[in-house]
CSV table of C-alpha atoms in Angstrom, one decimal:
chain,number,residue,atom,x,y,z
A,1,MET,CA,-22.9,-7.7,-56.6
A,2,LYS,CA,-19.3,-8.8,-56.3
A,3,THR,CA,-18.1,-11.7,-54.3
A,4,ILE,CA,-14.6,-12.4,-53.0
A,5,CYS,CA,-13.4,-15.8,-51.9
A,6,ILE,CA,-10.7,-15.8,-49.3
A,7,ILE,CA,-8.7,-19.0,-48.5
A,8,PRO,CA,-6.7,-18.5,-45.3
A,9,ALA,CA,-3.9,-21.0,-44.6
A,10,ARG,CA,-1.4,-20.3,-41.9
A,11,SER,CA,1.7,-22.4,-41.1
A,12,ARG,CA,2.8,-23.6,-37.7
A,13,SER,CA,-0.3,-25.6,-36.7
A,14,LYS,CA,-0.1,-26.8,-33.2
A,15,SER,CA,-2.0,-30.0,-33.6
A,16,ILE,CA,-1.0,-31.4,-37.1
A,17,LYS,CA,2.2,-30.0,-38.5
A,18,ASN,CA,1.7,-28.2,-41.8
A,19,LYS,CA,-1.9,-29.5,-42.0
A,20,ASN,CA,-2.9,-27.1,-44.7
A,21,ILE,CA,-0.4,-28.7,-47.2
A,22,LYS,CA,-1.1,-32.3,-46.3
A,23,LYS,CA,-2.0,-34.2,-49.5
A,24,LEU,CA,-5.4,-35.7,-50.2
A,25,ARG,CA,-5.9,-37.6,-53.4
A,26,GLY,CA,-2.6,-36.3,-54.8
A,27,ASP,CA,-3.2,-32.6,-54.1
A,28,HIS,CA,-2.4,-30.3,-51.2
A,29,LEU,CA,-5.4,-29.3,-49.1
A,30,ILE,CA,-4.9,-25.7,-50.1
A,31,VAL,CA,-5.0,-26.7,-53.8
A,32,HIS,CA,-8.3,-28.5,-53.3
A,33,SER,CA,-9.8,-25.3,-51.9
A,34,LEU,CA,-8.3,-23.1,-54.7
A,35,LYS,CA,-9.6,-25.4,-57.5
A,36,PHE,CA,-13.0,-25.5,-55.9
A,37,ALA,CA,-13.2,-21.7,-55.6
A,38,LYS,CA,-12.3,-21.3,-59.2
A,39,LYS,CA,-15.3,-23.5,-60.1
A,40,LEU,CA,-17.8,-21.1,-58.4
A,41,ASN,CA,-19.3,-18.9,-61.1
A,42,PHE,CA,-20.5,-16.3,-58.6
A,43,VAL,CA,-17.0,-15.6,-57.3
A,44,ASP,CA,-15.3,-12.6,-58.8
A,45,LYS,CA,-11.9,-12.9,-57.1
A,46,VAL,CA,-10.0,-15.6,-55.2
A,47,VAL,CA,-7.5,-14.6,-52.6
A,48,PHE,CA,-5.1,-17.0,-51.0
A,49,SER,CA,-3.8,-15.6,-47.7
A,50,SER,CA,-0.9,-17.1,-45.9
A,51,ASP,CA,2.1,-16.2,-43.7
A,52,ALA,CA,4.2,-19.0,-45.3
A,53,ASP,CA,6.3,-18.6,-48.4
A,54,ASN,CA,6.2,-22.3,-49.2
A,55,TYR,CA,2.3,-22.3,-49.0
A,56,ILE,CA,2.3,-19.3,-51.3
A,57,LYS,CA,4.6,-21.1,-53.7
A,58,ILE,CA,2.3,-24.1,-53.8
A,59,ALA,CA,-0.8,-21.8,-54.4
A,60,SER,CA,1.0,-19.9,-57.1
A,61,ARG,CA,0.7,-23.0,-59.4
A,62,ILE,CA,-3.0,-22.3,-59.7
A,63,LYS,CA,-3.8,-19.6,-62.3
A,64,ASN,CA,-5.8,-16.5,-61.9
A,65,ILE,CA,-5.8,-16.2,-58.1
A,66,SER,CA,-4.4,-13.4,-55.9
A,67,LEU,CA,-1.6,-14.3,-53.5
A,68,SER,CA,-1.4,-12.4,-50.2
A,69,LYS,CA,1.4,-12.7,-47.7
A,70,ARG,CA,0.0,-11.6,-44.4
A,71,PRO,CA,2.1,-10.6,-41.4
A,72,ASN,CA,3.1,-13.1,-38.7
A,73,ILE,CA,1.0,-11.2,-36.2
A,74,LEU,CA,-2.0,-12.5,-38.1
A,75,ALA,CA,-0.8,-16.0,-38.2
A,76,ASN,CA,-0.7,-17.4,-34.7
A,77,ASP,CA,-3.0,-19.7,-32.8
A,78,LYS,CA,-4.7,-16.8,-31.1
A,79,THR,CA,-5.4,-14.9,-34.3
A,80,LEU,CA,-9.1,-14.4,-35.0
A,81,MET,CA,-10.4,-15.2,-38.5
A,82,ILE,CA,-12.2,-11.9,-38.6
A,83,ASP,CA,-8.9,-10.1,-38.2
A,84,VAL,CA,-7.4,-11.9,-41.2
A,85,ILE,CA,-10.5,-11.1,-43.3
A,86,LYS,CA,-10.4,-7.5,-42.3
A,87,TYR,CA,-6.8,-7.3,-43.2
A,88,GLU,CA,-7.3,-8.8,-46.7
A,89,ILE,CA,-10.5,-6.7,-47.3
A,90,ASN,CA,-8.7,-3.5,-46.3
A,91,LYS,CA,-5.8,-4.2,-48.6
A,92,LEU,CA,-8.2,-4.6,-51.5
A,93,LYS,CA,-10.2,-1.6,-50.5
A,94,SER,CA,-7.1,0.6,-50.5
A,95,LYS,CA,-6.6,-0.4,-54.2
A,96,GLY,CA,-10.2,0.6,-55.0
A,97,ASN,CA,-11.6,-3.0,-54.9
A,98,ILE,CA,-14.9,-3.3,-53.1
A,99,TYR,CA,-16.9,-6.5,-52.6
A,100,ASP,CA,-20.4,-7.1,-51.4
A,101,PHE,CA,-20.0,-10.7,-50.2
A,102,ILE,CA,-17.2,-12.7,-48.7
A,103,LEU,CA,-16.8,-16.4,-48.9
A,104,ILE,CA,-14.2,-18.1,-46.7
A,105,LEU,CA,-13.0,-21.6,-47.7
A,106,GLN,CA,-11.0,-23.4,-45.1
A,107,PRO,CA,-8.4,-25.7,-46.5
A,108,THR,CA,-9.0,-28.3,-43.8
A,109,CYS,CA,-12.6,-28.8,-45.0
A,110,PRO,CA,-12.0,-30.2,-48.5
A,111,PHE,CA,-15.2,-32.1,-48.9
A,112,ARG,CA,-17.6,-29.7,-50.6
A,113,LYS,CA,-20.2,-30.0,-53.3
A,114,LEU,CA,-20.7,-27.3,-55.9
A,115,LYS,CA,-24.5,-27.7,-55.7
A,116,ASP,CA,-24.4,-26.6,-52.0
A,117,PHE,CA,-22.7,-23.4,-53.0
A,118,ASN,CA,-24.5,-22.6,-56.2
């Protein structure tokens, strides 16, 4: 059984500007999620999905993750999360990568415990 972790982070938030790259304890929120995902032993692949080049640049500092730039049509305030997930899964499927489970980690929820996931 293979598990993929997708971390979606769009820019242009309406409520808090660039909320996904706000810093908490010295790291951007997206970095907290990426580091957490890498600690999960059951995750086979971590994909960071964003519409923003600067977000992707920040995420690229973390080793062994896949970076995915998604189209702007999938990065507005009316975009459904399921559409983003389908987009990423279909991209991977077209390359022959199939996953049994999907874990979504939202950058704006950084307070997680490994024991809750394991």
